[in-house]
């Protein structure tokens, strides 16, 4: 049995990865965040209490699980410290938290740059979360970034002052407020003292664990169609939330990866700008948004909602090597009378299963829908797939039939336990 399992988002994020991660982490010795930063938002419910994590792996709430923030993550220390304090205040220990010394640090100039760049894009705006994610990754690749190891060993002041000087030149150019270097140095020295105990070489930590046959769960953030390479560029995030990011974001080798769970909803949603073929910018979309509480965990923005797109799902399966599907919000879609499922795209009279976000391709492309009956009723306590109402079975079977990947999890309600494990 392979020792590393992976949970990934299949569409544009917010598929409910946290719920699957939370379940799987019960049997994991280690749960790891690999990419992204606090642009992600996992909300999970434990003992009736709702937690929203942006950086800390959800596994933190399972005492016996080591929660690791891998090198591929960009960390806003202020946010991380707030989360650590929330965990502690709720009576959980954070002794099981480990942070990679190679993870890059987000500074205030990243956040300001994110906002400035977004304002300059005008109509072409991406709709970023304004958390400084893109600019932090830019600095990483530009090789002027500051890593957690530099931060906690206080080897960062010279580079930080140089960075601030350079960024301030740009801010001045746009008559934008500049950053006070002394203030940032002082603030980040405090963060360094707080976070020092958590920072380690997580590459060796993970490989030593594998040597000892420990089970590792990799928690994906964001999702396939937000991938910088495979997503709907430029309306994407600045990292690789697809399977490759799991390796580069942790140092885990491809050969160690076992199950790859692709999480999706029984409908679809998207935050921010960019093409979205099955979007229902109408009453149906509004109904789905209300029924599914589709408002951002991170930015509170109302999400765009629409039907499930199997052309896109097949693409996610292909790019990530997804071995099992986790479908959330089956209860939500079951509240509608009629449900539509996109089973192909039609262009120039021809049907195709080829996904693309290329605007030229999408021009004149329409989704081909199959219609299903809804009204599933209350399914939140059902524990076996066979016990689901016929309408729900028909819908799920058809998804499996087209995508050719087995469904492993079925989300039947908001609670942690409202899930069918197949
Ligand atoms: P989880 O982990 C949904 C979107 C933003 C924007 C684009 C780029 O909760 O699924 P960024 O701030 O990353 O530069 O923004 O990506 N985005 C997400 N949308 N869920 C997320 O994470 C997202 N993370 C980024 O809305 O369109
Ligand atoms: Mg989100």
CSV table of C-alpha atoms and ligand atoms in Angstrom, one decimal:
chain,number,residue,atom,x,y,z
A,1,UNK,CA,0.0,0.0,0.0
A,2,UNK,CA,1.3,3.5,-0.9
A,3,UNK,CA,1.8,5.7,2.0
A,4,UNK,CA,0.9,9.1,0.6
A,5,UNK,CA,-2.7,10.0,-0.3
A,6,UNK,CA,-3.7,13.2,-1.8
A,7,UNK,CA,-6.9,15.4,-1.8
A,8,UNK,CA,-7.3,17.9,-4.7
A,9,UNK,CA,-9.9,20.3,-5.9
A,10,UNK,CA,-11.3,19.4,-9.3
A,11,UNK,CA,-12.7,22.7,-10.4
A,12,UNK,CA,-12.4,26.3,-9.2
A,13,UNK,CA,-12.0,25.7,-5.5
A,14,UNK,CA,-14.4,25.5,-2.6
A,15,UNK,CA,-15.4,22.0,-3.4
A,16,UNK,CA,-15.4,21.0,0.3
A,17,UNK,CA,-11.9,19.6,0.4
A,18,UNK,CA,-11.8,20.2,4.2
A,19,UNK,CA,-14.5,17.7,4.9
A,20,UNK,CA,-12.8,14.9,3.0
A,21,UNK,CA,-9.4,15.9,4.4
A,22,UNK,CA,-10.8,15.9,7.9
A,23,UNK,CA,-12.2,12.4,7.5
A,24,UNK,CA,-9.0,11.0,5.9
A,25,UNK,CA,-6.7,12.7,8.4
A,26,UNK,CA,-8.3,10.5,11.2
A,27,UNK,CA,-6.2,7.7,9.7
A,28,UNK,CA,-3.2,9.7,8.8
A,29,UNK,CA,-0.1,10.1,10.9
A,30,UNK,CA,0.7,13.3,9.1
A,31,UNK,CA,-1.4,15.9,7.2
A,32,UNK,CA,0.4,18.3,4.9
A,33,UNK,CA,-0.5,21.6,3.2
A,34,UNK,CA,1.6,21.8,0.0
A,35,UNK,CA,0.7,24.9,-2.0
A,36,UNK,CA,-1.0,28.2,-1.8
A,37,UNK,CA,-1.4,30.4,1.2
A,38,UNK,CA,-4.3,32.0,3.1
A,39,UNK,CA,-6.2,32.5,-0.2
A,40,UNK,CA,-7.4,29.0,0.6
A,41,UNK,CA,-10.2,28.4,3.1
A,42,UNK,CA,-11.2,25.1,4.6
A,43,UNK,CA,-14.2,25.2,6.8
A,44,UNK,CA,-14.8,22.1,8.9
A,45,UNK,CA,-17.2,21.3,11.6
A,46,UNK,CA,-16.1,19.4,14.7
A,47,UNK,CA,-18.4,18.6,17.6
A,48,UNK,CA,-20.8,21.2,16.3
A,49,UNK,CA,-18.2,23.9,16.2
A,50,UNK,CA,-17.2,25.4,12.9
A,51,UNK,CA,-13.5,26.1,12.2
A,52,UNK,CA,-12.2,28.0,9.2
A,53,UNK,CA,-8.5,27.4,8.5
A,54,UNK,CA,-6.6,29.2,5.8
A,55,UNK,CA,-3.1,28.0,6.5
A,56,UNK,CA,-3.0,25.3,9.2
A,57,UNK,CA,-3.7,21.8,7.9
A,58,UNK,CA,-7.1,20.5,9.1
A,59,UNK,CA,-5.3,17.5,10.7
A,60,UNK,CA,-4.3,19.8,13.5
A,61,UNK,CA,-7.6,18.9,15.3
A,62,UNK,CA,-6.7,15.3,15.4
A,63,UNK,CA,-4.3,15.0,18.4
A,64,UNK,CA,-2.3,12.1,17.0
A,65,UNK,CA,-1.8,13.7,13.6
A,66,UNK,CA,1.3,15.8,12.8
A,67,UNK,CA,0.2,18.9,10.9
A,68,UNK,CA,2.8,20.1,8.4
A,69,UNK,CA,3.0,23.3,6.3
A,70,UNK,CA,5.2,22.3,3.4
A,71,UNK,CA,7.8,24.3,1.5
A,72,UNK,CA,5.4,25.1,-1.4
A,73,UNK,CA,3.1,27.2,0.8
A,74,UNK,CA,3.5,31.0,1.2
A,75,UNK,CA,2.9,32.1,4.8
A,76,UNK,CA,1.5,35.3,6.2
A,77,UNK,CA,2.8,35.0,9.7
A,78,UNK,CA,0.2,37.3,11.2
A,79,UNK,CA,-2.6,35.0,9.9
A,80,UNK,CA,-0.8,31.9,10.9
A,81,UNK,CA,-0.3,33.2,14.5
A,82,UNK,CA,-4.0,34.1,14.7
A,83,UNK,CA,-4.9,30.5,13.6
A,84,UNK,CA,-2.5,29.0,16.1
A,85,UNK,CA,-4.1,31.1,18.9
A,86,UNK,CA,-7.6,30.0,17.7
A,87,UNK,CA,-6.7,26.4,17.9
A,88,UNK,CA,-5.2,26.8,21.4
A,89,UNK,CA,-8.2,28.8,22.6
A,90,UNK,CA,-10.5,26.0,21.6
A,91,UNK,CA,-8.5,23.6,23.8
A,92,UNK,CA,-6.5,21.9,21.1
A,93,UNK,CA,-2.7,21.6,21.2
A,94,UNK,CA,-0.4,23.0,18.5
A,95,UNK,CA,2.6,21.0,19.5
A,96,UNK,CA,1.8,18.8,16.5
A,97,UNK,CA,2.3,21.7,14.1
A,98,UNK,CA,5.5,21.8,11.9
A,99,UNK,CA,6.4,24.5,9.4
A,100,UNK,CA,8.9,24.1,6.5
A,101,UNK,CA,12.0,26.2,6.8
A,102,UNK,CA,11.8,26.6,3.0
A,103,UNK,CA,8.3,28.1,2.9
A,104,UNK,CA,8.3,31.7,1.8
A,105,UNK,CA,7.0,34.5,3.9
A,106,UNK,CA,4.3,37.0,2.9
A,107,UNK,CA,5.1,40.6,3.8
A,108,UNK,CA,2.9,43.7,3.8
A,109,UNK,CA,4.4,44.9,0.5
A,110,UNK,CA,3.1,41.7,-1.1
A,111,UNK,CA,-0.4,42.5,0.0
A,112,UNK,CA,-0.2,46.1,-1.1
A,113,UNK,CA,1.3,45.0,-4.4
A,114,UNK,CA,-1.5,42.5,-4.9
A,115,UNK,CA,-4.0,45.4,-4.5
A,116,UNK,CA,-2.1,47.8,-6.6
A,117,UNK,CA,-1.6,45.3,-9.5
A,118,UNK,CA,-5.3,44.4,-9.4
A,119,UNK,CA,-6.4,48.0,-9.5
A,120,UNK,CA,-4.1,48.6,-12.5
A,121,UNK,CA,-5.7,45.6,-14.4
A,122,UNK,CA,-9.0,47.5,-14.5
A,123,UNK,CA,-11.4,45.4,-16.7
A,124,UNK,CA,-8.8,42.6,-16.9
A,125,UNK,CA,-8.8,42.1,-13.2
A,126,UNK,CA,-8.4,38.6,-11.9
A,127,UNK,CA,-10.4,39.0,-8.7
A,128,UNK,CA,-7.6,37.9,-6.4
A,129,UNK,CA,-8.1,37.4,-2.7
A,130,UNK,CA,-5.7,40.4,-2.1
A,131,UNK,CA,-3.7,38.3,0.3
A,132,UNK,CA,-0.4,38.9,-1.4
A,133,UNK,CA,-0.2,35.4,-2.8
A,134,UNK,CA,0.8,36.2,-6.4
A,135,UNK,CA,3.5,38.8,-5.4
A,136,UNK,CA,5.0,36.5,-2.8
A,137,UNK,CA,5.4,33.7,-5.4
A,138,UNK,CA,6.8,36.3,-7.8
A,139,UNK,CA,9.5,37.2,-5.3
A,140,UNK,CA,10.2,33.5,-4.7
A,141,UNK,CA,10.9,33.0,-8.4
A,142,UNK,CA,12.7,36.3,-8.6
A,143,UNK,CA,14.9,35.0,-5.8
A,144,UNK,CA,14.5,37.9,-3.4
A,145,UNK,CA,12.0,36.1,-1.2
A,146,UNK,CA,12.5,35.5,2.5
A,147,UNK,CA,11.9,32.0,3.8
A,148,UNK,CA,10.6,30.8,7.2
A,149,UNK,CA,14.1,29.6,8.0
A,150,UNK,CA,15.5,33.0,7.4
A,151,UNK,CA,12.8,34.6,9.4
A,152,UNK,CA,13.1,32.6,12.6
A,153,UNK,CA,16.9,32.6,12.6
A,154,UNK,CA,16.7,36.4,12.1
A,155,UNK,CA,18.7,36.4,8.9
A,156,UNK,CA,16.2,38.5,7.1
A,157,UNK,CA,16.7,42.2,8.0
A,158,UNK,CA,19.1,43.1,5.2
A,159,UNK,CA,17.1,41.5,2.5
A,160,UNK,CA,13.8,42.8,3.9
A,161,UNK,CA,15.1,46.4,3.9
A,162,UNK,CA,16.4,46.0,0.3
A,163,UNK,CA,13.0,44.5,-0.8
A,164,UNK,CA,11.1,47.3,0.9
A,165,UNK,CA,13.3,49.9,-0.8
A,166,UNK,CA,12.7,48.4,-4.2
A,167,UNK,CA,8.9,48.0,-3.7
A,168,UNK,CA,8.6,51.5,-2.4
A,169,UNK,CA,10.1,52.8,-5.6
A,170,UNK,CA,7.3,51.1,-7.5
A,171,UNK,CA,4.6,52.4,-5.0
A,172,UNK,CA,6.0,55.9,-5.4
A,173,UNK,CA,5.7,55.7,-9.1
A,174,UNK,CA,2.0,55.0,-8.8
A,175,UNK,CA,1.5,57.6,-5.9
A,176,UNK,CA,0.7,54.6,-3.7
A,177,UNK,CA,1.4,54.7,0.0
A,178,UNK,CA,4.9,53.4,0.8
A,179,UNK,CA,5.9,50.9,3.5
A,180,UNK,CA,7.7,51.8,6.7
A,181,UNK,CA,10.7,49.5,6.9
A,182,UNK,CA,11.4,49.9,10.6
A,183,UNK,CA,7.9,49.0,11.5
A,184,UNK,CA,7.9,45.9,9.4
A,185,UNK,CA,11.3,44.8,10.8
A,186,UNK,CA,10.0,45.2,14.3
A,187,UNK,CA,6.8,43.4,13.6
A,188,UNK,CA,8.4,40.4,11.9
A,189,UNK,CA,11.0,40.0,14.6
A,190,UNK,CA,8.1,39.4,17.0
A,191,UNK,CA,6.5,36.9,14.6
A,192,UNK,CA,9.9,35.1,14.3
A,193,UNK,CA,10.0,34.7,18.1
A,194,UNK,CA,6.5,33.3,18.2
A,195,UNK,CA,6.9,30.9,15.3
A,196,UNK,CA,10.5,29.7,15.9
A,197,UNK,CA,9.4,26.5,17.8
A,198,UNK,CA,7.5,25.3,14.8
A,199,UNK,CA,10.0,25.6,12.0
A,200,UNK,CA,11.9,22.5,10.9
A,201,UNK,CA,13.3,20.8,7.8
A,202,UNK,CA,10.0,19.2,6.7
A,203,UNK,CA,11.5,17.3,3.8
A,204,UNK,CA,13.5,15.0,6.1
A,205,UNK,CA,10.7,14.9,8.5
A,206,UNK,CA,8.3,13.6,5.8
A,207,UNK,CA,10.9,11.1,4.4
A,208,UNK,CA,11.8,9.8,7.9
A,209,UNK,CA,8.1,9.2,8.5
A,210,UNK,CA,7.8,7.3,5.2
A,211,UNK,CA,10.7,5.1,6.2
A,212,UNK,CA,8.8,4.3,9.4
A,213,UNK,CA,5.7,3.4,7.3
A,214,UNK,CA,3.7,6.4,8.5
A,215,UNK,CA,0.6,7.4,6.5
A,216,UNK,CA,0.7,10.9,5.0
A,217,UNK,CA,-2.2,12.9,3.7
A,218,UNK,CA,-1.6,15.8,1.4
A,219,UNK,CA,-4.2,18.5,1.6
A,220,UNK,CA,-4.7,20.3,-1.7
A,221,UNK,CA,-5.6,24.0,-1.7
A,222,UNK,CA,-7.4,25.8,-4.5
A,223,UNK,CA,-8.1,23.5,-7.4
A,224,UNK,CA,-7.2,22.2,-10.9
A,225,UNK,CA,-8.8,25.0,-12.9
A,226,UNK,CA,-7.1,27.6,-10.8
A,227,UNK,CA,-3.7,26.1,-11.6
A,228,UNK,CA,-1.1,28.5,-13.0
A,229,UNK,CA,-0.3,26.0,-15.8
A,230,UNK,CA,-3.4,24.0,-16.4
A,231,UNK,CA,-6.1,26.4,-15.2
A,232,UNK,CA,-7.9,29.2,-17.0
A,233,UNK,CA,-4.9,31.5,-17.2
A,234,UNK,CA,-4.7,34.4,-16.4
A,235,UNK,CA,-7.7,33.9,-14.1
A,236,UNK,CA,-5.8,31.5,-11.9
A,237,UNK,CA,-3.8,31.5,-8.7
A,238,UNK,CA,0.0,31.7,-8.7
A,239,UNK,CA,0.9,28.1,-7.8
A,240,UNK,CA,0.3,24.5,-8.9
A,241,UNK,CA,-2.7,23.1,-7.0
A,242,UNK,CA,-2.5,20.1,-9.3
A,243,UNK,CA,-0.7,16.9,-8.5
A,244,UNK,CA,2.8,18.2,-9.4
A,245,UNK,CA,2.5,20.9,-6.7
A,246,UNK,CA,2.2,18.1,-4.2
A,247,UNK,CA,5.7,16.9,-5.0
A,248,UNK,CA,7.3,20.2,-5.4
A,249,UNK,CA,5.5,21.6,-2.4
A,250,UNK,CA,6.7,18.9,0.0
A,251,UNK,CA,9.7,17.1,-1.4
A,252,UNK,CA,7.6,13.9,-1.5
A,253,UNK,CA,8.5,11.7,-4.6
A,254,UNK,CA,5.9,10.8,-7.2
A,255,UNK,CA,6.5,7.1,-6.6
A,256,UNK,CA,5.2,7.4,-3.0
A,257,UNK,CA,1.8,8.8,-4.1
A,258,UNK,CA,-1.1,6.4,-3.8
A,259,UNK,CA,-4.8,7.5,-3.9
A,260,UNK,CA,-5.6,10.8,-5.5
A,261,UNK,CA,-9.0,12.0,-4.5
A,262,UNK,CA,-10.6,14.6,-6.7
A,263,UNK,CA,-13.2,16.7,-4.7
A,264,UNK,CA,-16.1,18.3,-6.5
A,265,UNK,CA,-19.6,19.4,-5.7
A,266,UNK,CA,-22.8,18.0,-7.3
A,267,UNK,CA,-23.0,21.4,-9.0
A,268,UNK,CA,-20.2,23.9,-9.6
A,269,UNK,CA,-19.0,27.3,-8.4
A,270,UNK,CA,-16.3,29.9,-9.1
A,271,UNK,CA,-15.0,32.9,-7.3
A,272,UNK,CA,-13.4,35.8,-9.2
A,273,UNK,CA,-13.3,36.4,-12.9
A,274,UNK,CA,-12.8,34.1,-15.9
A,275,UNK,CA,-14.8,31.9,-18.2
A,276,UNK,CA,-17.3,29.4,-16.8
A,277,UNK,CA,-19.4,27.6,-19.4
A,278,UNK,CA,-22.0,26.0,-17.1
A,279,UNK,CA,-22.5,29.1,-15.0
A,280,UNK,CA,-26.1,29.9,-14.3
A,281,UNK,CA,-26.1,33.7,-14.0
A,282,UNK,CA,-29.9,33.6,-13.3
A,283,UNK,CA,-32.5,32.4,-10.9
A,284,UNK,CA,-31.1,28.8,-10.8
A,285,UNK,CA,-27.6,30.1,-10.0
A,286,UNK,CA,-29.1,32.2,-7.2
A,287,UNK,CA,-31.0,29.3,-5.8
A,288,UNK,CA,-28.0,27.1,-5.8
A,289,UNK,CA,-25.9,29.8,-4.1
A,290,UNK,CA,-28.5,30.2,-1.3
A,291,UNK,CA,-29.1,26.4,-0.8
A,292,UNK,CA,-25.4,25.7,-0.8
A,293,UNK,CA,-24.3,28.8,1.2
A,294,UNK,CA,-21.9,29.7,-1.6
A,295,UNK,CA,-20.2,32.7,-0.1
A,296,UNK,CA,-16.4,32.8,0.2
A,297,UNK,CA,-14.7,31.5,3.4
A,298,UNK,CA,-11.8,33.8,2.7
A,299,UNK,CA,-13.3,36.9,1.1
A,300,UNK,CA,-17.0,36.4,1.8
A,301,UNK,CA,-17.7,37.1,-1.9
A,302,UNK,CA,-20.9,35.5,-3.4
A,303,UNK,CA,-19.7,32.7,-5.6
A,304,UNK,CA,-20.8,32.2,-9.2
A,305,UNK,CA,-22.8,29.0,-9.4
A,306,UNK,CA,-23.9,26.6,-12.1
A,307,UNK,CA,-24.3,23.0,-13.2
A,308,UNK,CA,-21.6,20.3,-12.9
A,309,UNK,CA,-19.4,20.1,-15.9
A,310,UNK,CA,-18.1,16.6,-16.7
A,311,UNK,CA,-15.9,17.8,-19.6
A,312,UNK,CA,-13.9,19.9,-17.0
A,313,UNK,CA,-14.0,17.0,-14.5
A,314,UNK,CA,-12.5,14.6,-17.1
A,315,UNK,CA,-9.8,17.1,-17.6
A,316,UNK,CA,-9.1,17.3,-13.9
A,317,UNK,CA,-9.0,13.5,-13.8
A,318,UNK,CA,-6.5,13.4,-16.7
A,319,UNK,CA,-4.2,16.1,-15.4
A,320,UNK,CA,-4.1,14.8,-11.8
A,321,UNK,CA,-4.5,11.1,-12.2
A,322,UNK,CA,-7.5,11.1,-9.9
A,323,UNK,CA,-8.3,7.6,-8.6
A,324,UNK,CA,-11.4,8.4,-6.7
A,325,UNK,CA,-14.1,11.1,-6.6
A,326,UNK,CA,-15.5,12.8,-3.6
A,327,UNK,CA,-18.8,14.5,-4.4
A,328,UNK,CA,-20.1,17.0,-1.9
A,329,UNK,CA,-23.4,18.8,-1.7
A,330,UNK,CA,-25.5,15.9,-3.1
A,331,UNK,CA,-28.1,16.9,-0.6
A,332,UNK,CA,-28.0,20.5,-1.9
A,333,UNK,CA,-28.5,19.7,-5.5
A,334,UNK,CA,-31.2,17.2,-4.5
A,335,UNK,CA,-33.4,20.1,-3.2
A,336,UNK,CA,-34.0,21.2,-6.8
A,337,UNK,CA,-36.8,19.7,-8.9
A,338,UNK,CA,-34.7,19.3,-12.0
A,339,UNK,CA,-30.9,19.0,-12.3
A,340,UNK,CA,-28.8,19.4,-15.3
A,341,UNK,CA,-25.4,17.7,-16.0
A,342,UNK,CA,-23.1,18.9,-18.7
A,343,UNK,CA,-21.9,15.8,-20.5
A,344,UNK,CA,-20.1,17.4,-23.5
A,345,UNK,CA,-19.5,20.7,-25.3
A,346,UNK,CA,-21.0,21.5,-28.6
A,347,UNK,CA,-19.2,23.7,-31.1
A,348,UNK,CA,-20.0,24.1,-34.8
A,349,UNK,CA,-22.6,21.3,-34.5
A,350,UNK,CA,-20.0,18.8,-33.2
A,351,UNK,CA,-19.9,17.4,-29.7
A,352,UNK,CA,-16.6,17.2,-27.9
A,353,UNK,CA,-15.2,16.1,-24.5
A,354,UNK,CA,-12.2,18.4,-24.9
A,355,UNK,CA,-11.8,21.0,-22.2
A,356,UNK,CA,-10.3,24.4,-22.8
A,357,UNK,CA,-10.3,27.8,-21.3
A,358,UNK,CA,-9.0,29.4,-24.5
A,359,UNK,CA,-11.4,32.2,-25.4
A,360,UNK,CA,-11.3,31.5,-29.1
A,361,UNK,CA,-12.3,27.9,-28.5
A,362,UNK,CA,-15.0,28.8,-26.0
A,363,UNK,CA,-16.5,31.4,-28.4
A,364,UNK,CA,-19.6,29.6,-29.8
A,365,UNK,CA,-19.2,26.6,-27.5
A,366,UNK,CA,-22.3,25.5,-25.6
A,367,UNK,CA,-22.8,22.9,-22.9
A,368,UNK,CA,-24.7,19.7,-23.8
A,369,UNK,CA,-26.9,18.9,-20.9
A,370,UNK,CA,-28.7,15.8,-19.7
A,371,UNK,CA,-31.6,16.4,-17.3
A,372,UNK,CA,-32.2,14.5,-14.1
A,373,UNK,CA,-35.0,14.5,-11.5
A,374,UNK,CA,-34.2,16.0,-8.1
A,375,UNK,CA,-36.2,16.1,-4.9
A,376,UNK,CA,-33.8,13.7,-3.1
A,377,UNK,CA,-35.4,14.5,0.3
A,378,UNK,CA,-33.3,14.4,3.5
A,379,UNK,CA,-30.4,12.1,2.9
A,380,UNK,CA,-28.1,13.4,5.7
A,381,UNK,CA,-28.4,10.2,7.7
A,382,UNK,CA,-27.9,7.7,4.9
A,383,UNK,CA,-24.8,5.6,5.3
A,384,UNK,CA,-24.9,3.3,2.3
A,385,UNK,CA,-25.0,4.3,-1.3
A,386,UNK,CA,-27.6,1.7,-2.1
A,387,UNK,CA,-30.0,3.3,0.3
A,388,UNK,CA,-30.0,6.6,-1.5
A,389,UNK,CA,-33.2,7.6,-3.4
A,390,UNK,CA,-33.4,6.4,-7.0
A,391,UNK,CA,-33.0,9.9,-8.4
A,392,UNK,CA,-29.8,10.5,-6.5
A,393,UNK,CA,-28.4,7.1,-7.6
A,394,UNK,CA,-29.2,7.9,-11.3
A,395,UNK,CA,-27.4,11.2,-11.1
A,396,UNK,CA,-24.3,9.7,-9.4
A,397,UNK,CA,-24.2,6.6,-11.6
A,398,UNK,CA,-24.2,8.8,-14.7
A,399,UNK,CA,-21.3,10.8,-13.4
A,400,UNK,CA,-19.3,7.7,-12.7
A,401,UNK,CA,-20.2,6.2,-16.1
A,402,UNK,CA,-19.0,9.2,-18.1
A,403,UNK,CA,-15.9,10.0,-16.0
A,404,UNK,CA,-14.9,6.4,-15.4
A,405,UNK,CA,-13.6,7.0,-11.9
A,406,UNK,CA,-15.3,5.5,-8.9
A,407,UNK,CA,-17.1,7.7,-6.4
A,408,UNK,CA,-15.4,7.1,-3.0
A,409,UNK,CA,-17.2,9.8,-0.9
A,410,UNK,CA,-20.7,11.2,-1.1
A,411,UNK,CA,-21.4,14.4,0.9
A,412,UNK,CA,-25.0,14.3,2.2
A,413,UNK,CA,-25.1,17.3,4.5
A,414,UNK,CA,-23.1,20.0,6.3
A,415,UNK,CA,-22.0,18.0,9.3
A,416,UNK,CA,-18.8,16.1,9.6
A,417,UNK,CA,-20.6,12.8,9.7
A,418,UNK,CA,-23.0,13.5,6.9
A,419,UNK,CA,-21.1,11.5,4.4
A,420,UNK,CA,-21.3,8.1,2.7
A,421,UNK,CA,-18.0,6.3,2.4
A,422,UNK,CA,-18.2,3.9,-0.5
B,1,LIG,P1,-9.9,27.0,-1.6
B,1,LIG,O1,-8.7,26.3,-1.1
B,1,LIG,C1,-11.8,29.6,-4.5
B,1,LIG,C2,-9.2,32.4,-6.8
B,1,LIG,C3,-9.5,33.9,-6.5
B,1,LIG,C4,-9.1,34.5,-7.8
B,1,LIG,C5,-7.9,33.6,-8.2
B,1,LIG,C6,-6.5,34.3,-7.9
B,1,LIG,O2,-10.9,27.6,-0.6
B,1,LIG,O3,-10.7,26.2,-2.6
B,1,LIG,P2,-5.2,34.6,-5.6
B,1,LIG,O4,-5.5,35.4,-4.4
B,1,LIG,O5,-4.9,33.2,-5.4
B,1,LIG,O6,-4.1,35.3,-6.4
B,1,LIG,O7,-6.5,34.7,-6.6
B,1,LIG,O8,-8.0,32.4,-7.5
B,1,LIG,N1,-9.0,31.6,-5.6
B,1,LIG,C7,-9.9,30.8,-5.0
B,1,LIG,N2,-11.2,30.5,-5.3
B,1,LIG,N3,-11.2,28.9,-3.5
B,1,LIG,C8,-9.9,29.1,-3.2
B,1,LIG,O9,-9.3,28.3,-2.3
B,1,LIG,C9,-9.2,30.1,-3.9
B,1,LIG,N4,-7.9,30.5,-3.9
B,1,LIG,C10,-7.8,31.4,-4.9
B,1,LIG,O10,-10.8,34.1,-6.2
B,1,LIG,O11,-10.1,34.3,-8.8
B,2,LIG,MG1,-12.2,29.0,-0.9
